[in-house]
Structure formats: C-alpha cells, structure tokens
CSV table of C-alpha atoms in Angstrom, one decimal:
chain,number,residue,atom,x,y,z
I,88,MET,CA,152.2,84.7,179.1
I,89,ARG,CA,153.5,84.2,182.8
I,90,HIS,CA,154.4,87.6,183.7
I,91,ASP,CA,150.9,88.7,182.7
I,92,ILE,CA,149.4,86.3,185.3
I,93,TRP,CA,151.6,87.6,188.2
I,94,PHE,CA,151.0,91.0,186.6
I,95,ALA,CA,147.5,90.9,187.3
I,96,VAL,CA,147.4,89.0,190.6
I,97,ILE,CA,149.8,91.9,192.2
I,98,CYS,CA,147.6,94.2,190.4
I,99,PHE,CA,144.4,92.4,192.3
I,100,ILE,CA,146.4,92.2,195.7
I,101,ILE,CA,147.5,96.2,195.5
I,102,SER,CA,143.6,96.8,194.8
I,103,LEU,CA,142.4,94.6,197.8
I,104,LEU,CA,144.9,96.5,200.2
I,105,ILE,CA,143.5,99.8,198.8
I,106,ILE,CA,140.0,98.5,199.4
I,107,GLY,CA,140.8,96.8,202.9
I,108,SER,CA,142.5,99.6,203.8
I,109,SER,CA,139.9,101.8,202.8
I,110,PHE,CA,137.4,99.6,204.7
I,111,GLU,CA,139.4,99.7,207.9
I,112,GLU,CA,139.1,103.9,207.7
I,113,ASP,CA,135.8,103.8,207.0
I,114,THR,CA,134.9,101.1,209.7
I,115,LEU,CA,137.1,102.9,212.5
I,116,ALA,CA,135.3,106.3,211.6
I,117,ILE,CA,132.1,104.3,212.0
I,118,ILE,CA,133.1,102.8,215.3
I,119,MET,CA,135.4,105.4,216.6
I,120,GLY,CA,132.8,108.5,214.7
I,121,ASP,CA,133.7,111.9,213.7
I,122,HIS,CA,131.7,113.5,216.0
I,123,ALA,CA,134.3,116.0,217.7
I,124,LYS,CA,134.9,117.1,213.6
I,125,ILE,CA,131.1,117.5,213.2
I,126,ALA,CA,131.3,119.4,216.2
I,127,GLU,CA,134.0,121.3,215.7
I,128,PRO,CA,132.6,124.3,214.6
I,129,TYR,CA,130.2,124.7,217.0
I,130,ILE,CA,132.8,124.0,219.9
I,131,ASN,CA,135.2,126.8,218.2
I,132,GLU,CA,132.3,129.1,219.2
I,133,ILE,CA,132.3,128.1,222.8
I,134,ILE,CA,134.2,130.7,225.0
I,135,LEU,CA,134.8,128.8,227.7
I,136,GLU,CA,137.1,131.8,229.9
I,137,ASP,CA,136.5,135.2,229.5
I,138,MET,CA,136.2,137.7,231.9
I,139,THR,CA,133.5,139.9,230.2
I,140,LEU,CA,131.4,136.8,229.6
I,141,ARG,CA,132.1,136.1,233.3
I,142,ALA,CA,131.2,139.4,234.8
I,143,GLN,CA,127.8,138.9,232.6
I,144,SER,CA,127.1,135.6,234.2
I,145,SER,CA,127.8,136.4,237.7
I,146,SER,CA,125.5,139.6,237.3
I,147,ILE,CA,122.5,137.4,236.1
I,148,VAL,CA,123.0,135.0,238.9
I,149,SER,CA,123.6,137.6,241.5
I,150,GLU,CA,120.6,136.4,243.4
I,151,CYS,CA,121.4,132.8,243.5
I,152,PRO,CA,122.7,132.3,247.3
I,153,SER,CA,126.7,132.0,246.8
I,154,GLY,CA,127.2,128.4,245.1
I,155,ASP,CA,123.7,127.4,244.6
I,156,ARG,CA,124.6,125.5,241.2
I,157,GLU,CA,121.1,124.7,240.6
I,158,CYS,CA,119.7,128.5,241.0
I,159,GLN,CA,122.6,129.5,238.7
I,160,ILE,CA,121.7,127.3,236.0
I,161,ASN,CA,118.1,128.2,236.2
I,162,LYS,CA,118.9,132.0,236.2
I,163,ILE,CA,121.4,131.9,233.2
I,164,TYR,CA,118.8,129.7,231.1
I,165,ARG,CA,116.0,131.8,231.7
I,166,PHE,CA,118.2,134.7,230.7
I,167,VAL,CA,118.8,133.0,227.5
I,168,VAL,CA,115.0,131.7,227.1
I,169,ASP,CA,113.8,135.3,227.8
I,170,ASN,CA,116.3,137.2,225.7
I,171,CYS,CA,116.9,135.9,222.7
I,172,SER,CA,114.5,134.7,220.0
I,173,TYR,CA,114.9,131.6,217.3
I,174,TYR,CA,116.1,133.1,213.9
I,175,SER,CA,117.1,130.6,211.4
I,176,ASP,CA,120.2,130.8,209.1
I,177,PRO,CA,120.4,132.9,206.0
I,178,ARG,CA,119.1,129.9,203.3
I,179,LYS,CA,122.9,130.2,201.7
I,180,ASP,CA,125.4,128.7,204.6
I,181,GLU,CA,125.7,127.6,207.8
I,182,PHE,CA,125.9,130.6,209.9
I,183,ILE,CA,127.7,130.1,213.2
I,184,GLN,CA,127.1,132.8,215.7
I,185,THR,CA,130.2,133.8,218.7
I,186,PRO,CA,128.5,134.7,221.9
I,187,TYR,CA,128.4,138.3,221.5
I,188,GLU,CA,126.8,138.0,218.3
I,189,THR,CA,124.5,136.3,219.4
I,190,LEU,CA,123.9,138.8,222.6
I,191,ASP,CA,124.0,141.7,220.3
I,192,ILE,CA,121.3,140.5,218.1
I,193,HIS,CA,118.8,138.8,221.0
I,194,GLY,CA,118.8,135.8,219.4
I,195,GLY,CA,120.0,133.4,216.3
I,196,ASP,CA,119.0,129.6,215.9
I,197,CYS,CA,119.5,126.7,217.8
I,198,GLU,CA,123.2,126.1,217.7
I,199,ASP,CA,123.5,129.7,218.3
I,200,LEU,CA,121.6,129.6,222.0
I,201,THR,CA,123.1,126.7,222.7
I,202,ILE,CA,126.9,128.3,221.7
I,203,LEU,CA,125.6,131.7,224.3
I,204,LEU,CA,124.3,129.1,226.7
I,205,MET,CA,127.1,126.9,227.3
I,206,SER,CA,129.8,130.2,227.3
I,207,LEU,CA,128.0,131.8,230.2
I,208,LEU,CA,127.5,128.5,232.2
I,209,GLU,CA,131.6,127.4,231.7
I,210,ASN,CA,132.1,130.8,232.6
I,211,LEU,CA,131.1,130.2,235.9
I,212,GLY,CA,132.3,126.8,236.2
I,213,ILE,CA,129.5,124.6,235.0
I,214,GLN,CA,130.6,121.8,233.3
I,215,THR,CA,128.6,121.4,229.9
I,216,TYR,CA,128.1,119.0,226.9
I,217,LEU,CA,127.4,119.7,223.5
I,218,VAL,CA,124.6,117.4,222.1
I,219,LEU,CA,123.7,116.5,218.6
I,220,THR,CA,121.3,114.9,217.3
I,221,PRO,CA,119.7,114.7,213.8
I,222,GLY,CA,119.2,118.3,212.9
I,223,HIS,CA,119.4,120.0,216.0
I,224,VAL,CA,121.7,121.1,218.7
I,225,TYR,CA,121.3,121.7,222.4
I,226,CYS,CA,123.3,121.1,225.8
I,227,LEU,CA,123.7,119.7,228.9
I,228,ALA,CA,124.9,120.9,232.3
I,229,CYS,CA,126.5,118.7,235.1
I,230,ASP,CA,126.6,118.2,238.3
I,231,VAL,CA,123.3,118.7,239.4
I,232,ASP,CA,120.8,118.3,242.0
I,233,ILE,CA,117.6,117.5,240.7
I,234,GLU,CA,115.4,118.0,243.9
I,235,HIS,CA,116.7,120.9,243.9
I,236,LEU,CA,116.6,122.5,240.4
I,237,GLN,CA,112.7,121.7,241.0
I,238,GLU,CA,112.3,124.0,243.4
I,239,CYS,CA,114.3,126.6,241.4
I,240,ILE,CA,112.4,126.0,238.7
I,241,TRP,CA,109.0,126.5,239.9
I,242,GLU,CA,108.4,130.1,241.6
I,243,PRO,CA,109.6,131.7,238.7
I,244,ASN,CA,107.2,129.5,236.1
I,245,LEU,CA,104.5,130.3,238.8
I,246,ALA,CA,105.5,134.0,238.4
I,247,ARG,CA,105.0,133.7,234.3
I,248,TYR,CA,101.5,132.3,234.5
I,249,SER,CA,100.9,134.7,237.5
I,250,MET,CA,101.3,137.7,234.7
I,251,ASP,CA,99.5,135.9,231.8
I,252,LEU,CA,96.6,135.0,233.4
I,253,GLY,CA,96.9,138.8,234.8
I,254,GLN,CA,96.9,140.0,231.2
I,255,THR,CA,94.3,137.8,229.5
I,256,GLY,CA,91.5,137.2,232.6
I,257,HIS,CA,91.1,140.6,233.9
I,258,MET,CA,92.7,139.2,237.4
I,259,ASP,CA,95.3,140.3,239.2
I,260,MET,CA,97.5,137.9,240.6
I,261,VAL,CA,100.3,137.1,243.1
I,262,VAL,CA,102.9,134.6,244.2
I,263,GLU,CA,103.3,134.5,247.7
I,264,ASN,CA,105.3,131.4,249.4
I,265,GLY,CA,105.8,129.4,246.2
I,266,SER,CA,102.1,129.6,245.5
I,267,LEU,CA,99.8,131.4,243.3
I,268,TYR,CA,96.7,133.6,243.9
I,269,MET,CA,94.4,135.5,242.4
I,270,PHE,CA,93.3,138.5,244.7
I,271,VAL,CA,90.7,141.0,244.6
I,272,GLN,CA,91.4,144.2,246.7
I,273,GLU,CA,88.8,146.9,248.1
I,274,GLN,CA,89.7,149.8,249.8
I,275,GLN,CA,87.0,151.7,251.2
I,276,THR,CA,86.0,154.6,254.2
I,277,PHE,CA,82.7,154.9,255.5
I,278,ALA,CA,80.6,155.6,258.5
I,279,LEU,CA,79.5,153.2,260.6
I,280,GLN,CA,76.7,153.8,263.4
I,281,PRO,CA,76.0,153.0,266.4
I,282,GLY,CA,74.6,149.7,266.9
I,283,ASN,CA,75.3,148.4,262.8
I,284,LEU,CA,76.9,145.8,261.3
I,285,TYR,CA,78.9,145.9,258.0
I,286,TYR,CA,79.9,143.2,255.5
I,287,TYR,CA,82.0,143.3,252.6
I,288,GLY,CA,82.5,139.7,251.3
I,289,GLY,CA,80.8,137.0,248.4
I,290,ASN,CA,78.0,134.9,248.9
I,291,GLY,CA,79.3,132.0,250.6
I,292,SER,CA,79.2,129.7,248.1
I,293,GLU,CA,81.7,126.3,247.6
I,294,PHE,CA,85.1,126.8,245.7
I,295,ASN,CA,85.4,124.5,243.1
I,296,LEU,CA,88.9,123.2,240.9
I,297,PRO,CA,91.1,125.1,240.1
I,298,ILE,CA,90.5,127.8,243.0
I,299,GLU,CA,90.8,125.5,246.4
I,300,TYR,CA,90.1,127.9,249.3
I,301,MET,CA,90.7,131.5,250.2
I,302,ASN,CA,92.7,133.3,252.7
I,303,ILE,CA,91.5,137.1,253.7
I,304,HIS,CA,94.2,140.1,254.6
I,305,TYR,CA,92.3,142.8,256.3
I,306,ASP,CA,94.0,145.9,257.7
I,307,VAL,CA,91.2,147.8,259.6
I,308,TYR,CA,91.4,151.4,260.9
I,309,SER,CA,88.9,152.8,263.0
I,310,SER,CA,87.7,156.1,265.1
I,311,ARG,CA,86.0,153.6,267.8
I,312,PRO,CA,86.5,150.1,269.2
I,313,LEU,CA,85.1,147.4,266.7
I,314,ASN,CA,84.7,143.9,266.7
I,315,VAL,CA,85.7,142.4,263.5
I,316,TYR,CA,84.3,138.8,262.1
I,317,VAL,CA,85.1,136.4,259.7
I,318,VAL,CA,82.0,134.5,258.7
I,319,PRO,CA,81.7,131.7,255.9
I,320,SER,CA,79.0,133.0,254.2
I,321,ARG,CA,76.9,136.6,253.7
I,322,THR,CA,74.2,134.4,255.2
I,323,ASP,CA,75.9,134.3,259.0
I,324,TYR,CA,76.2,138.2,258.7
I,325,GLU,CA,72.5,138.0,258.4
I,326,LEU,CA,71.9,135.9,261.2
I,327,MET,CA,74.0,138.2,263.3
I,328,VAL,CA,71.8,141.3,261.8
I,329,ASP,CA,68.8,139.5,263.0
I,330,GLY,CA,70.5,138.4,266.5
I,331,LEU,CA,70.4,134.6,265.7
I,332,SER,CA,73.2,131.8,265.9
I,333,TYR,CA,75.4,132.4,262.9
I,334,GLU,CA,79.3,130.7,262.5
I,335,ASP,CA,82.3,132.8,262.3
I,336,CYS,CA,85.8,131.8,262.5
I,337,PRO,CA,86.7,132.3,266.4
I,338,SER,CA,90.9,132.2,265.3
I,339,CYS,CA,90.2,135.5,263.4
I,340,ARG,CA,87.7,137.1,265.6
I,341,ASN,CA,89.0,140.4,266.6
I,342,MET,CA,87.2,142.1,269.6
I,343,GLU,CA,87.2,145.9,270.4
I,344,VAL,CA,90.0,147.1,268.1
I,345,THR,CA,90.7,150.6,266.9
I,346,TRP,CA,93.6,149.2,264.4
I,347,ILE,CA,94.0,145.6,263.2
I,348,SER,CA,96.2,144.0,260.5
I,349,ASP,CA,95.3,140.2,260.2
I,350,LYS,CA,94.6,137.2,258.3
I,351,CYS,CA,92.0,134.3,257.8
I,352,ASN,CA,93.4,131.3,256.0
I,353,ASP,CA,92.2,128.0,254.5
I,354,LEU,CA,88.2,129.5,254.0
I,355,THR,CA,86.2,127.0,251.4
I,356,THR,CA,83.8,129.4,250.8
I,357,ARG,CA,83.4,132.6,249.5
I,358,GLY,CA,82.7,134.0,252.9
I,359,GLY,CA,83.9,137.7,253.9
I,360,VAL,CA,84.6,140.3,257.1
I,361,VAL,CA,81.4,141.6,259.4
I,362,PHE,CA,82.6,144.9,261.3
I,363,GLU,CA,80.6,145.6,264.6
I,364,ASN,CA,80.0,149.1,266.2
I,365,LYS,CA,78.4,148.6,269.4
I,366,ASN,CA,79.7,152.1,270.0
I,367,LYS,CA,77.0,154.5,271.1
I,368,ASN,CA,78.6,157.1,268.4
I,369,GLU,CA,79.1,156.1,265.0
I,370,ALA,CA,82.7,154.7,264.2
I,371,ILE,CA,84.6,156.2,260.7
I,372,VAL,CA,86.0,152.9,259.1
I,373,ASP,CA,89.0,152.5,257.0
I,374,PHE,CA,89.5,148.9,255.6
I,375,ASP,CA,91.6,147.4,253.3
I,376,LEU,CA,90.6,143.9,252.2
I,377,ARG,CA,92.5,141.0,249.8
I,378,PHE,CA,90.5,138.0,249.0
I,379,ASN,CA,93.7,135.7,247.7
I,380,PHE,CA,92.0,132.6,245.6
I,381,TYR,CA,94.8,129.7,245.9
I,382,PHE,CA,94.7,128.3,242.8
I,383,TYR,CA,95.4,124.5,242.7
I,384,PRO,CA,99.0,123.9,241.1
I,385,ASP,CA,98.3,120.7,238.4
I,386,LYS,CA,95.3,122.9,237.2
I,387,LEU,CA,97.7,125.2,236.1
I,388,LEU,CA,100.9,123.6,235.5
I,389,GLU,CA,100.9,119.8,234.2
I,390,TYR,CA,103.4,118.4,236.3
I,391,GLN,CA,106.7,118.9,234.2
I,392,PRO,CA,109.6,116.4,234.7
I,393,ILE,CA,113.2,117.2,234.6
I,394,SER,CA,114.6,114.8,232.0
I,395,TYR,CA,118.5,114.3,232.5
I,396,TYR,CA,121.5,111.7,231.8
I,397,GLU,CA,124.1,110.3,234.0
I,398,ILE,CA,127.8,110.9,232.7
I,399,ASP,CA,130.7,109.7,234.6
I,400,GLY,CA,128.2,109.3,237.5
I,401,LYS,CA,127.1,113.1,237.5
I,402,LYS,CA,123.6,114.2,236.2
I,403,CYS,CA,123.6,116.2,233.7
I,404,VAL,CA,120.2,118.1,232.9
I,405,VAL,CA,119.0,118.9,229.3
I,406,LEU,CA,119.0,122.1,228.2
I,407,GLU,CA,116.7,123.5,225.6
I,408,ALA,CA,117.5,127.0,224.6
I,409,THR,CA,115.0,126.7,221.7
I,410,ALA,CA,111.6,125.7,223.8
I,411,GLY,CA,110.3,129.1,224.4
I,412,GLU,CA,108.4,131.2,227.0
I,413,TYR,CA,107.3,127.8,229.1
I,414,GLY,CA,110.5,126.1,228.7
I,415,TYR,CA,112.2,125.2,231.8
I,416,PRO,CA,115.5,123.2,232.2
I,417,GLY,CA,114.8,119.8,232.3
I,418,CYS,CA,112.8,119.8,228.8
I,419,ASP,CA,113.1,116.7,226.6
I,420,GLY,CA,115.7,117.1,224.3
I,421,ASN,CA,114.4,114.8,221.7
I,422,PRO,CA,114.6,111.9,223.9
I,423,GLU,CA,113.7,108.9,221.7
I,424,CYS,CA,116.5,109.3,219.5
I,425,GLU,CA,120.7,108.2,220.6
I,426,ILE,CA,122.1,111.5,221.3
I,427,ILE,CA,126.2,112.4,221.2
I,428,ALA,CA,127.3,114.3,223.9
I,429,ILE,CA,130.7,116.1,223.4
I,430,ASP,CA,132.8,118.0,226.0
I,431,PRO,CA,133.8,121.4,224.5
I,432,LEU,CA,137.1,121.4,226.7
I,433,THR,CA,138.6,117.7,226.3
I,434,LYS,CA,136.6,117.0,223.1
I,435,GLU,CA,136.0,113.4,224.9
I,436,TYR,CA,132.6,112.6,223.8
I,437,PHE,CA,129.7,109.8,224.8
I,438,THR,CA,126.9,108.1,223.4
I,439,LEU,CA,123.7,108.5,225.5
I,440,LYS,CA,120.9,106.4,225.3
I,441,ASP,CA,118.9,106.0,228.5
I,442,ILE,CA,117.5,109.2,229.5
I,443,GLN,CA,115.9,109.8,233.1
I,444,TYR,CA,113.2,111.9,234.9
I,445,GLY,CA,113.6,113.5,238.1
C-alpha cells in the first residue's frame, strides 16, 4: 500500500515538472515572442545584397541628388506602387515570391510587394524593418528626415493630380515650382490696324476657390512697335477704347516693343492682355498667351501626414506598398494596433505602439 502511495506521489511530481516545464516554455514564448519564426519565410526572400538589384535601385533613383535618402525612398516607393499590382495568393497555400518573381509578373500580395520594396532599399544601404500586424505586412525605412521627405513627396503627387485632372476635367495642367496650375493657351496671328486696340482675356470676374489667382505668360512678335498692357477686366479695355480712365498693371506694361516675352503674376480677376497699335501703318501681330490658374493645394490634396516610429533614436517611416495610386511614404499602416518590427539582417525585433506624425 505504502509503495502505491509513493508511486502516485512520484507520478504526480513528474507530472507537475512536465506541466511546469511546458508552462515555462509557453510563458517564455509569450514573453519573448516567436516573431522571428513567424517572419522567417518572408525574411528568407528579402535579398539584402545583390548587384542586379543594386543596379536596378540605382537606376530608379538616378535623378536624386547624391546621398539624398528621402528622395531615394520616395523614388523606390513610387516605382513599386506604380509598376506593381496587388494580386492575392492562390487559395491553397501561402505563396511567397522572390523580388525577381514580383518584378517579372509586376505584382503580388502585401508580403511580396514589401519584400521587393525592402530588397531595393537595402541594396541602396537604407535600413528597413519588416512589420507584422494581424493579417497584414508592410515595412519601415529608417534614418529619415521627415520634413525633407514631405518636400520629396509633394511635387510628384501634384504631377499625378495634374495628369488626372487634365484627363477627367478636359483641362490642361502643369506643375511649376511645386505649384499646380490649370492653364489655357492661345496662339493667334492677326493684322492690327493703325490706332486700334485688341483684347484677349476674361470678363474680369473674381476667382473662387479652388482657383486662387492667375498668372499670364505672353510672347509677342509684331511687325511694328506695339504697346502691351495687362488689364484686370474687359471693362478696362473698353474704357481704353473710349479714351477714358482705366486700370492696368504698371509692372506688366511694355511700351513700343516689337518682341516681348514676359509674365504678369498674381492677378485676382479674370483679366487679359491689350495690344495697342499707335503706328500709321497696320501691324502684323503674332502672340502666344498662356493663362495659368493656380489651384489652392488644400482643396486638391488634403493634408496627409507622414506616419513614422522611432527605433534606436531613428525615425522610421511607414511604407505601405498596397496604398494604391495616391499612396505615399508615410501612409498609415494600421496605427491602432501594436506592431512588431523585425530587422531582416540581425533578426532583432521591436514592439512598437506609439505612432507619430510629421
């Protein structure tokens, strides 16, 4: 009987040890996390050093100033977003592509696009982290000057909106010095009789948002000296014809010219250009006018903050490769949840909670 009791006690102790051992291992897994193991299939496909990928990355960022990381990050991001479509995995299994496979088929799912993005950036010497969230994968690019990155993002996004507005709104668009304009261009050749005036422009109405003001660019050639005025309205032209007092822009007035290339900026009404021939003979006038209407940017592009995390004192910007045509470096990557960021080289990982915005 006593042997049975001792046997039961020994079995109980062994069971406790086994359970305790399992509990300790599970607890350790929870505390330390098994993120590297979960991320391993994706990290294995990230190519950190490869001359072919390095050459491709270098080609993509060739227009960036030397050492301009923010320009390089934006160019690489735009290359992936603009050239790769989102394709779901086959239903049967998780299918992970190499960067070369993604380039070959011009697409993949979030893991595939992220692997390509990280491979291209790492081959330029830009440190990245693989980010795991529930049901999604994206990456971070580190050591970023957020303010400079905003400058790099702004003009390409304006150009993209310019193209779209031109296609859908039947208008021509142009980006000049980082600002977006709709423009109307007119070219004419005509005979201007002695003592006559000719007007080309708008009715003088004020602009309403999203148009804030207008710039007029003009190139004028004439067989006789002309006077060229920029006036705020057609009414001012009619007053000139009647010999009455009128308004014009003194800084944009050009007297007795046979050729002039000039511009008049910041007009707040739909004005135009007046040509005056004070000669005794007719003048053959050839002009090229362009009216640039400035679009107030906040009406076209709502402020889109750049989201980033800080790791080891470095700002690491979110790169969401599936953000679509109007995505940009810094699009939110599911900021409401805790994320795990893993270094593909060292396998070191960080749990990140506090997303920041620039």
